[in-house]
Coordinates of C-alpha atoms in Angstrom, one line a residue:
M1 CA 0.0 0.0 0.0
A2 CA 1.3 3.4 -0.9
T3 CA 1.4 6.3 1.4
I4 CA -0.7 8.9 -0.5
V5 CA -1.7 11.8 1.8
D6 CA -2.2 15.5 1.1
P7 CA 1.3 16.9 1.8
T8 CA -0.1 20.3 2.8
L9 CA -2.0 19.0 5.7
D10 CA -1.5 21.0 8.9
E11 CA 1.6 22.7 7.6
K12 CA 3.5 24.9 10.1
S13 CA 6.3 27.4 9.5
S14 CA 9.4 26.9 11.7
T15 CA 11.9 29.3 10.2
G16 CA 9.9 31.1 7.6
S17 CA 10.6 28.8 4.6
E18 CA 10.7 25.4 6.3
R19 CA 7.5 23.4 6.7
V20 CA 6.9 20.5 9.0
D21 CA 4.1 18.0 8.1
E22 CA 2.7 17.0 11.4
K23 CA -0.4 17.0 13.6
Q24 CA 0.1 18.3 17.1
I25 CA -2.5 17.6 19.9
G26 CA -0.4 18.8 22.8
F27 CA 0.2 15.8 25.1
T28 CA 2.5 13.5 23.2
A29 CA 5.2 13.5 20.5
P30 CA 3.9 14.7 17.1
V31 CA 3.2 12.1 14.5
H32 CA 4.2 13.0 11.0
I33 CA 1.6 12.8 8.2
A34 CA 4.1 10.6 6.3
V35 CA 3.5 7.7 8.7
V36 CA -0.1 7.3 7.5
D37 CA -0.1 4.2 5.3
A38 CA -3.2 4.6 3.2
P39 CA -4.2 2.8 0.0
V40 CA -5.7 6.0 -1.5
T41 CA -5.4 9.7 -1.1
L42 CA -7.3 10.7 2.1
E43 CA -9.4 13.8 2.6
P44 CA -7.3 16.3 4.7
S45 CA -9.8 16.3 7.6
H46 CA -9.9 12.4 7.6
A47 CA -6.1 12.2 7.5
A48 CA -5.9 14.7 10.4
E49 CA -8.4 12.6 12.5
Y50 CA -6.5 9.4 11.7
V51 CA -3.2 11.0 12.8
E52 CA -4.9 12.1 16.0
F53 CA -6.0 8.5 16.5
L54 CA -2.5 7.2 15.9
Q55 CA -1.1 9.5 18.6
L56 CA -3.8 8.5 21.1
K57 CA -3.3 4.8 20.2
E58 CA 0.4 5.1 20.8
Q59 CA -0.3 6.9 24.1
F60 CA -2.8 4.4 25.5
E61 CA -1.5 1.1 24.0
A62 CA 2.2 1.7 25.0
D63 CA 1.4 0.2 28.4
P64 CA -1.0 -2.8 28.2
K65 CA -2.1 -2.2 31.8
V66 CA -3.2 1.3 31.0
Y67 CA -5.1 0.2 27.9
S68 CA -6.8 -2.7 29.8
A69 CA -7.8 -0.3 32.6
L70 CA -9.3 2.1 30.1
V71 CA -11.4 -0.7 28.4
R72 CA -12.5 -1.9 31.8
K73 CA -13.5 1.7 32.6
L74 CA -15.6 1.7 29.4
D75 CA -17.2 -1.6 30.5
F76 CA -18.2 -0.2 33.8
R77 CA -19.8 2.9 32.2
I78 CA -21.6 1.2 29.2
I79 CA -22.5 -2.4 30.1
P80 CA -24.4 -2.1 33.5
M81 CA -27.3 0.0 32.1
L82 CA -27.7 -2.2 29.0
F83 CA -27.4 -5.3 31.2
L84 CA -30.1 -4.0 33.5
Y85 CA -32.4 -3.2 30.5
Y86 CA -31.9 -6.7 29.1
L87 CA -32.5 -8.3 32.5
L88 CA -35.8 -6.5 32.8
N89 CA -36.6 -7.4 29.2
S90 CA -35.9 -11.1 29.8
L91 CA -38.0 -11.0 33.0
D92 CA -41.0 -9.3 31.4
K93 CA -40.7 -11.5 28.3
S94 CA -40.4 -14.9 29.9
N95 CA -42.6 -14.4 33.0
A96 CA -45.3 -16.3 31.1
G97 CA -43.6 -19.6 32.0
N98 CA -43.7 -18.6 35.7
V99 CA -47.3 -17.3 35.9
K100 CA -48.6 -20.4 34.1
I101 CA -47.8 -22.8 36.9
Y102 CA -49.9 -20.6 39.3
S103 CA -53.6 -20.0 38.8
F104 CA -53.2 -17.7 35.7
L105 CA -54.9 -20.0 33.2
K106 CA -57.8 -20.7 35.6
D107 CA -58.3 -17.1 36.5
T108 CA -58.4 -15.9 32.9
N109 CA -60.5 -18.8 31.6
M110 CA -57.7 -19.8 29.1
T111 CA -56.9 -23.2 27.8
D112 CA -53.3 -24.4 27.4
H113 CA -53.7 -24.0 23.6
Q114 CA -55.0 -20.4 23.9
F115 CA -52.0 -19.6 26.2
N116 CA -49.5 -20.8 23.5
L117 CA -51.4 -18.8 20.9
A118 CA -51.1 -15.7 23.0
L119 CA -47.4 -16.2 23.3
T120 CA -47.2 -16.6 19.5
W121 CA -49.0 -13.3 18.8
Y122 CA -46.2 -11.5 20.7
F123 CA -43.6 -12.5 18.1
F124 CA -45.4 -10.9 15.2
T125 CA -45.0 -7.4 16.5
Y126 CA -41.7 -8.2 18.2
A127 CA -40.0 -9.7 15.1
G128 CA -41.7 -7.4 12.6
L129 CA -40.5 -4.2 14.2
E130 CA -36.9 -5.0 15.0
A131 CA -35.3 -3.7 11.8
P132 CA -37.3 -0.4 11.8
S133 CA -36.5 0.0 15.5
N134 CA -32.8 -0.4 14.9
M135 CA -32.9 2.1 12.1
M136 CA -34.7 4.6 14.3
M137 CA -32.2 4.0 17.0
R138 CA -29.4 4.7 14.6
R139 CA -31.0 8.1 14.0
Y140 CA -32.0 9.1 17.5
G141 CA -29.4 7.2 19.6
P142 CA -29.8 4.4 22.2
R143 CA -30.0 6.7 25.2
L144 CA -33.4 8.2 24.1
W145 CA -34.7 5.3 22.0
L146 CA -34.0 2.3 24.3
S147 CA -34.9 4.1 27.5
S148 CA -38.3 5.1 26.0
L149 CA -39.0 1.6 24.9
V150 CA -38.2 0.3 28.4
I151 CA -40.6 2.7 30.1
C152 CA -43.4 1.7 27.6
W153 CA -43.1 -2.0 28.0
G154 CA -42.9 -1.7 31.8
A155 CA -46.3 0.0 31.6
V156 CA -47.6 -2.9 29.6
T157 CA -46.3 -5.5 32.0
L158 CA -47.8 -3.6 34.9
G159 CA -51.1 -3.5 33.2
S160 CA -51.0 -7.2 32.5
A161 CA -51.7 -7.8 36.2
W162 CA -55.4 -7.1 35.4
V163 CA -56.0 -9.1 32.3
K164 CA -59.2 -11.1 32.6
S165 CA -59.5 -13.1 29.4
Y166 CA -57.7 -14.6 26.4
G167 CA -58.4 -11.5 24.4
D168 CA -56.9 -9.2 27.1
Y169 CA -53.8 -11.3 27.3
C170 CA -53.4 -11.4 23.5
A171 CA -53.6 -7.6 23.4
A172 CA -51.0 -7.3 26.2
R173 CA -48.6 -9.7 24.5
I174 CA -49.0 -7.8 21.2
M175 CA -48.2 -4.5 22.8
L176 CA -45.3 -6.0 24.7
G177 CA -43.8 -7.2 21.5
F178 CA -44.3 -3.8 19.9
F179 CA -42.2 -2.0 22.6
E180 CA -39.7 -4.8 23.3
A181 CA -38.8 -5.2 19.6
G182 CA -35.9 -2.8 19.6
L183 CA -34.0 -3.9 22.7
F184 CA -32.2 -7.2 21.8
Q185 CA -30.5 -6.2 18.6
G186 CA -30.4 -2.5 19.7
C187 CA -28.0 -3.5 22.5
F188 CA -26.0 -5.8 20.2
F189 CA -25.6 -2.9 17.8
T190 CA -24.7 -0.3 20.5
L191 CA -21.9 -2.6 21.8
S192 CA -20.6 -3.1 18.2
C193 CA -20.1 0.6 17.9
W194 CA -17.9 0.8 21.0
Y195 CA -15.8 -2.4 21.0
L196 CA -13.2 -3.9 18.7
S197 CA -13.7 -7.3 17.0
G198 CA -11.4 -9.0 19.5
E199 CA -13.4 -7.6 22.4
L200 CA -16.9 -7.7 21.2
Q201 CA -18.2 -11.2 22.0
R202 CA -17.0 -11.0 25.6
R203 CA -18.9 -7.7 26.1
C204 CA -21.9 -9.2 24.4
A205 CA -21.6 -12.1 26.8
Y206 CA -21.4 -9.8 29.8
W207 CA -24.6 -8.1 28.6
Y208 CA -26.4 -11.2 27.4
S209 CA -25.7 -13.0 30.7
A210 CA -28.6 -10.9 32.0
T211 CA -31.0 -13.4 30.4
M212 CA -29.4 -16.2 32.5
L213 CA -29.7 -14.2 35.7
S214 CA -33.3 -13.3 34.7
G215 CA -34.0 -17.1 34.5
A216 CA -32.5 -17.5 37.9
F217 CA -34.0 -14.3 39.4
G218 CA -37.3 -14.8 37.7
G219 CA -37.7 -18.2 39.2
L220 CA -36.8 -17.0 42.6
L221 CA -39.1 -14.0 42.3
A222 CA -42.0 -16.3 41.3
Y223 CA -41.1 -18.4 44.3
A224 CA -41.1 -15.3 46.6
V225 CA -44.6 -14.2 45.6
G226 CA -45.9 -17.7 46.2
P227 CA -47.0 -16.9 49.8
L228 CA -48.7 -13.7 48.7
Q229 CA -51.8 -15.5 47.3
G230 CA -54.9 -13.5 48.4
H231 CA -53.1 -10.6 50.0
L232 CA -54.9 -7.3 49.2
G233 CA -57.3 -9.4 47.1
L234 CA -54.5 -10.1 44.5
K235 CA -53.3 -13.4 43.1
Q236 CA -49.6 -14.6 43.0
W237 CA -49.3 -14.0 39.2
Q238 CA -50.7 -10.5 39.6
Y239 CA -48.0 -9.6 42.1
L240 CA -45.4 -11.0 39.7
F241 CA -46.6 -8.6 36.9
I242 CA -46.9 -5.6 39.2
I243 CA -43.4 -6.0 40.7
E244 CA -41.7 -6.6 37.3
G245 CA -43.6 -3.8 35.6
A246 CA -42.9 -1.2 38.3
L247 CA -39.2 -2.0 38.4
T248 CA -39.0 -1.8 34.6
M249 CA -40.6 1.7 34.4
F250 CA -38.4 3.0 37.2
F251 CA -35.1 2.0 35.6
G252 CA -36.3 3.1 32.1
I253 CA -36.7 6.6 33.5
V254 CA -33.2 6.4 35.2
G255 CA -31.8 5.4 31.8
L256 CA -32.8 8.6 30.2
W257 CA -29.8 10.1 32.0
L258 CA -27.4 7.1 32.4
C259 CA -27.7 5.1 29.2
V260 CA -24.9 5.3 26.7
D261 CA -25.2 6.9 23.3
F262 CA -23.3 6.4 20.0
P263 CA -19.5 7.4 20.1
E264 CA -19.9 10.4 17.8
N265 CA -22.7 11.8 19.9
W266 CA -21.7 11.0 23.5
S267 CA -19.2 12.3 26.0
S268 CA -19.0 11.5 29.7
R269 CA -17.4 13.1 32.7
F270 CA -16.4 9.5 33.7
F271 CA -13.5 9.9 31.2
K272 CA -10.8 12.4 30.7
P273 CA -11.0 14.3 27.3
D274 CA -8.1 12.3 25.7
E275 CA -9.6 9.0 26.9
M276 CA -13.0 9.9 25.5
R277 CA -11.5 10.9 22.2
F278 CA -9.5 7.7 21.8
L279 CA -12.6 5.6 22.7
Q280 CA -14.6 7.5 20.0
L281 CA -12.0 6.8 17.3
R282 CA -10.7 3.3 18.0
V283 CA -13.6 1.4 16.5
K284 CA -13.9 3.8 13.6
Y285 CA -10.2 3.2 12.6
Q286 CA -9.7 -0.4 13.8
D287 CA -9.3 -1.6 10.2
G288 CA -7.0 1.2 9.0
P289 CA -7.2 4.8 7.8
I290 CA -10.3 4.2 5.6
A291 CA -13.2 4.7 8.0
P292 CA -16.6 3.1 7.3
D293 CA -19.4 5.4 6.0
D294 CA -21.2 6.4 9.1
S295 CA -23.9 8.6 7.5
F296 CA -27.6 7.6 8.1
K297 CA -29.3 6.2 5.0
W298 CA -32.6 4.5 4.8
S299 CA -31.3 2.8 1.7
S300 CA -29.0 0.8 4.0
F301 CA -32.0 -1.3 4.9
W302 CA -32.3 -2.6 1.4
E303 CA -28.6 -3.3 1.3
A304 CA -29.0 -5.5 4.4
V305 CA -32.0 -7.3 2.9
K306 CA -30.0 -8.2 -0.2
D307 CA -26.9 -9.4 1.7
W308 CA -26.5 -13.2 2.0
K309 CA -24.8 -12.9 5.3
T310 CA -28.0 -11.6 6.9
Y311 CA -29.8 -14.9 6.1
F312 CA -27.1 -17.3 7.4
I313 CA -27.1 -15.4 10.7
A314 CA -30.9 -15.3 10.7
S315 CA -30.9 -19.1 10.5
L316 CA -28.4 -19.4 13.4
L317 CA -30.6 -17.1 15.5
A318 CA -33.8 -18.8 14.6
F319 CA -33.1 -22.5 14.6
G320 CA -29.8 -22.7 16.6
G321 CA -30.9 -20.1 19.2
S322 CA -34.5 -18.9 19.4
V323 CA -36.2 -22.3 19.1
P324 CA -34.3 -24.0 21.9
T325 CA -34.0 -20.9 24.2
Y326 CA -37.6 -19.9 23.9
S327 CA -38.9 -23.4 24.3
V328 CA -36.7 -23.9 27.4
N329 CA -37.7 -20.5 28.9
Y330 CA -41.4 -21.2 28.5
T331 CA -41.4 -24.9 29.7
L332 CA -38.4 -25.2 32.1
A333 CA -40.6 -24.6 35.2
T334 CA -43.2 -27.0 33.9
M335 CA -40.5 -29.6 33.0
V336 CA -39.0 -29.4 36.5
K337 CA -42.4 -29.8 38.0
S338 CA -43.0 -32.9 35.9
L339 CA -39.9 -34.4 37.6
G340 CA -42.0 -34.7 40.7
Y341 CA -41.5 -31.3 42.5
S342 CA -44.2 -29.0 43.8
S343 CA -45.0 -25.8 41.9
I344 CA -43.2 -23.5 44.3
R345 CA -40.2 -25.8 44.6
A346 CA -40.1 -26.1 40.8
Q347 CA -39.8 -22.3 40.5
A348 CA -36.7 -22.3 42.8
L349 CA -35.1 -25.2 41.0
T350 CA -35.2 -23.4 37.7
A351 CA -32.5 -21.0 39.0
P352 CA -29.4 -23.2 39.2
P353 CA -29.2 -24.1 35.5
Y354 CA -29.2 -20.5 34.6
V355 CA -26.5 -19.7 37.1
F356 CA -24.4 -22.4 35.5
A357 CA -25.2 -21.1 32.0
F358 CA -24.0 -17.6 33.1
F359 CA -20.4 -18.8 33.7
C360 CA -20.4 -20.9 30.5
V361 CA -21.5 -18.0 28.3
I362 CA -18.6 -15.8 29.7
A363 CA -16.1 -18.7 29.3
I364 CA -16.9 -19.4 25.6
A365 CA -16.9 -15.7 24.8
I366 CA -13.4 -15.2 26.3
Y367 CA -12.2 -18.2 24.2
S368 CA -13.9 -16.8 21.0
D369 CA -12.4 -13.3 21.4
K370 CA -8.9 -14.6 22.2
Y371 CA -8.8 -16.8 19.1
R372 CA -11.2 -14.8 16.9
C373 CA -13.2 -18.0 16.1
R374 CA -16.9 -17.3 16.0
A375 CA -17.8 -20.5 14.1
R376 CA -15.8 -22.7 16.4
S377 CA -17.4 -21.2 19.5
L378 CA -20.9 -21.7 18.0
L379 CA -20.2 -25.4 17.2
I380 CA -19.0 -26.0 20.8
S381 CA -22.2 -24.3 22.1
Y382 CA -24.4 -26.5 19.9
F383 CA -22.5 -29.6 21.0
V384 CA -23.1 -28.8 24.7
G385 CA -26.8 -28.0 24.3
T386 CA -27.5 -31.0 22.0
T387 CA -25.7 -33.3 24.4
G388 CA -28.0 -32.1 27.1
I389 CA -31.1 -32.9 24.9
I390 CA -29.8 -36.4 24.1
I391 CA -29.4 -37.1 27.8
L392 CA -32.6 -35.5 28.9
W393 CA -35.1 -36.9 26.4
P394 CA -34.7 -40.7 27.3
C395 CA -34.4 -39.9 31.0
L396 CA -37.9 -38.3 31.0
Y397 CA -39.3 -41.8 30.4
H398 CA -37.9 -43.1 33.7
K399 CA -39.1 -41.5 36.9
N400 CA -36.1 -42.8 38.9
L401 CA -33.6 -40.7 36.8
T402 CA -34.8 -37.3 37.9
G403 CA -31.3 -36.4 39.0
V404 CA -29.8 -37.2 35.6
S405 CA -32.7 -35.3 33.9
Y406 CA -32.0 -32.3 36.0
F407 CA -28.3 -32.4 35.2
A408 CA -29.1 -32.6 31.5
L409 CA -31.2 -29.4 31.9
F410 CA -28.0 -27.6 33.0
L411 CA -26.3 -28.6 29.7
V412 CA -29.4 -27.6 27.6
V413 CA -29.7 -24.1 29.2
A414 CA -26.0 -23.5 29.1
G415 CA -25.3 -24.7 25.5
Y416 CA -28.2 -22.9 23.8
N417 CA -27.4 -19.6 25.7
M418 CA -23.7 -19.8 24.9
Q419 CA -24.4 -19.4 21.2
A420 CA -26.2 -16.0 21.3
P421 CA -23.3 -13.6 21.9
A422 CA -21.3 -15.4 19.1
V423 CA -24.2 -14.9 16.7
G424 CA -24.7 -11.2 17.4
S425 CA -21.0 -10.4 17.4
W426 CA -20.3 -12.4 14.2
L427 CA -22.6 -10.2 12.2
G428 CA -21.6 -7.1 14.3
T429 CA -17.9 -7.4 13.3
N430 CA -18.5 -8.4 9.6
V431 CA -20.8 -5.6 8.5
R432 CA -18.7 -2.4 8.6
N433 CA -21.0 0.6 7.9
P434 CA -23.1 1.4 10.9
S435 CA -26.4 2.1 9.2
K436 CA -26.3 -1.2 7.3
R437 CA -25.2 -3.0 10.4
A438 CA -28.1 -1.6 12.3
A439 CA -30.5 -2.7 9.5
A440 CA -28.8 -6.2 9.1
M441 CA -28.9 -6.9 12.8
G442 CA -32.6 -6.0 12.9
W443 CA -33.6 -7.8 9.7
Q444 CA -31.9 -11.1 10.6
S445 CA -33.5 -10.9 14.0
T446 CA -36.9 -10.4 12.4
F447 CA -36.5 -13.7 10.7
G448 CA -34.8 -15.3 13.6
Q449 CA -37.3 -14.3 16.2
L450 CA -40.4 -14.7 14.1
L451 CA -39.5 -18.2 13.0
G452 CA -37.7 -19.3 16.1
G453 CA -40.0 -17.7 18.6
T454 CA -43.2 -18.9 17.1
I455 CA -41.9 -22.5 16.7
G456 CA -40.2 -22.5 20.1
A457 CA -43.3 -21.3 22.0
N458 CA -45.4 -24.1 20.6
I459 CA -43.4 -27.3 20.2
F460 CA -43.5 -28.4 23.8
V461 CA -47.2 -29.0 24.5
S462 CA -48.6 -30.1 27.8
K463 CA -50.5 -33.1 26.5
E464 CA -47.1 -34.7 25.6
A465 CA -45.6 -34.2 29.1
P466 CA -43.4 -35.3 30.5
T467 CA -41.6 -36.8 27.5
Y468 CA -42.4 -34.1 24.9
R469 CA -41.6 -36.5 22.0
S470 CA -42.5 -34.2 19.0
G471 CA -40.9 -31.2 20.7
F472 CA -37.5 -32.9 21.1
I473 CA -37.5 -34.3 17.6
T474 CA -38.3 -30.9 16.1
L475 CA -35.7 -29.2 18.3
L476 CA -32.9 -31.6 17.3
V477 CA -33.6 -31.4 13.6
L478 CA -33.8 -27.6 13.5
V479 CA -30.6 -27.2 15.6
M480 CA -28.6 -29.6 13.4
V481 CA -29.8 -28.2 10.1
G482 CA -30.4 -24.5 10.9
G483 CA -27.8 -24.1 13.5
V484 CA -24.8 -26.4 12.9
G485 CA -25.4 -26.5 9.1
A486 CA -25.8 -22.7 8.7
T487 CA -22.6 -22.2 10.9
I488 CA -20.5 -24.3 8.6
A489 CA -22.0 -22.8 5.5
N490 CA -21.4 -19.2 6.7
W491 CA -17.8 -20.0 7.7
Y492 CA -17.2 -21.5 4.3
C493 CA -18.5 -18.5 2.4
L494 CA -16.7 -15.9 4.5
R495 CA -13.5 -17.9 4.2
A496 CA -13.9 -18.1 0.5
S497 CA -14.4 -14.4 0.3
N498 CA -11.2 -13.7 2.3
L499 CA -9.2 -16.1 0.1
K500 CA -10.5 -14.4 -3.0
K501 CA -9.4 -11.0 -1.7
D502 CA -6.0 -12.4 -0.7
K503 CA -5.4 -13.4 -4.3
I504 CA -5.8 -9.9 -5.7
P505 CA -2.3 -8.5 -6.6
P506 CA -1.6 -5.2 -4.7
E507 CA -0.6 -3.4 -7.9
E508 CA -4.0 -4.2 -9.4
L509 CA -5.7 -2.1 -6.6
E510 CA -3.3 0.8 -7.0
G511 CA -5.3 3.9 -7.8
K512 CA -8.4 1.8 -8.6
Y513 CA -10.7 3.3 -5.9
T514 CA -11.2 6.6 -4.1
E515 CA -11.5 7.0 -0.3
Q516 CA -15.2 7.5 -0.6
Q517 CA -15.7 4.4 -2.7
L518 CA -13.8 2.2 -0.3
S519 CA -15.7 3.7 2.7
E520 CA -19.1 3.1 1.1
M521 CA -18.0 -0.5 0.1
G522 CA -17.8 -1.4 3.7
E523 CA -17.0 -5.1 4.2
Y524 CA -16.8 -5.6 0.4
S525 CA -13.7 -3.5 0.3
P526 CA -10.7 -5.5 -1.0
Y527 CA -8.8 -4.5 2.1
F528 CA -11.3 -5.8 4.6
R529 CA -11.2 -9.4 6.0
Y530 CA -14.1 -11.2 7.6
I531 CA -13.8 -12.7 11.1
L532 CA -14.4 -16.4 10.9

């Protein structure tokens, strides 16, 4: 690559006739413009910004301890609020499985089939609005957009305490899907704007682990409201909705001040000015001096729709992730109860598998980031989850193997939750331009959640308890084809693209593109390589 940068940039006179090509920012040694190794001529303002980034990079990465401390500082400022939002989201979304084993169906005059249908209606608004929500968030920022969504779905959850019929519950679930649609992929996208490819899955895992804690906390909360039956004229399930809804609204309001925004629009007194500037620039220039096109374009949605990568990841999310995780979320308490435990004890026993899953999700993410191997971490995750299914299914036919069945549930919950951060970070690191990335993450989730959620909520039916024969068969087939198969296919295609780019002679690219063209090309740039 040739160094081709405007030689007049930031010129300064030293003796009247001498000129020094350098960019000074006052707190470190100047970096000469000549050190910018760019494949094309850069715009002067972009070159200046890139030189500023190089200086800051040299300053903060010179000492690995200083750099690690800064990234941890970023973690402490960004992740807790997103973690809390997703914890509340997971509680509100999956509390259906907890209210069902109380008197909810009887009090609302619903059949088991109607209950499953109501859960299904949720996914139509939830899945259908994910891509538009992500695009709107790209325009207005996560601080305002995500916090407003949290407040609204908290109000819906609170109101669910007074549903009286199948129609009421359907309306509540449809509204819940409408407001919750933007959070899951919105958080993934927000994290992808702040973290490098070698850091992203671990941070996604820290955030995503909220869903495991919600599984544990949700079961314990449902257990805690058990003795409240009849207090103040309310049922146990009503207390569950009221507590979760009120907490959600409160933290949504707090988030209007504390939630993070996009790097280009956010600053925080938590960081020094030079720290903040480095954090704003490091993701932008992680692949070199050609920054991705960060302008907002509605046309980016159609670019995402036409991209084959979107559909491979959608398959992973739908059949390798959503089907098993939703089916487990909605039936775990019932499945534990079928092992011979009372309703209240079954609620408490749903917690340990999620605690175990929490540590597994973090461990596989650390491994994936260290070796930059998204596909391999996904295959390990599917192996763990599927092993659990293979152990669990035959054990359910034998009442004396309850301990083995319960152990298998640990593997099922852990394995199928381990895959989620890898799926989100795989797409997040392989789509460069932010607007297209927002659209792609939303669109793949539309397919993933719609197909996976509607299937996952309905394949484990009560009349087949405790063995759930058709549910397990459906689950295994979808995971092997749509999860394992799609992982291998996506890895193969990405690798083939990288190899094709590697074969292009450097001299063939010399002067072929402008900076703007390379920026707009995003991941299709001949200089970009996919993470496998």
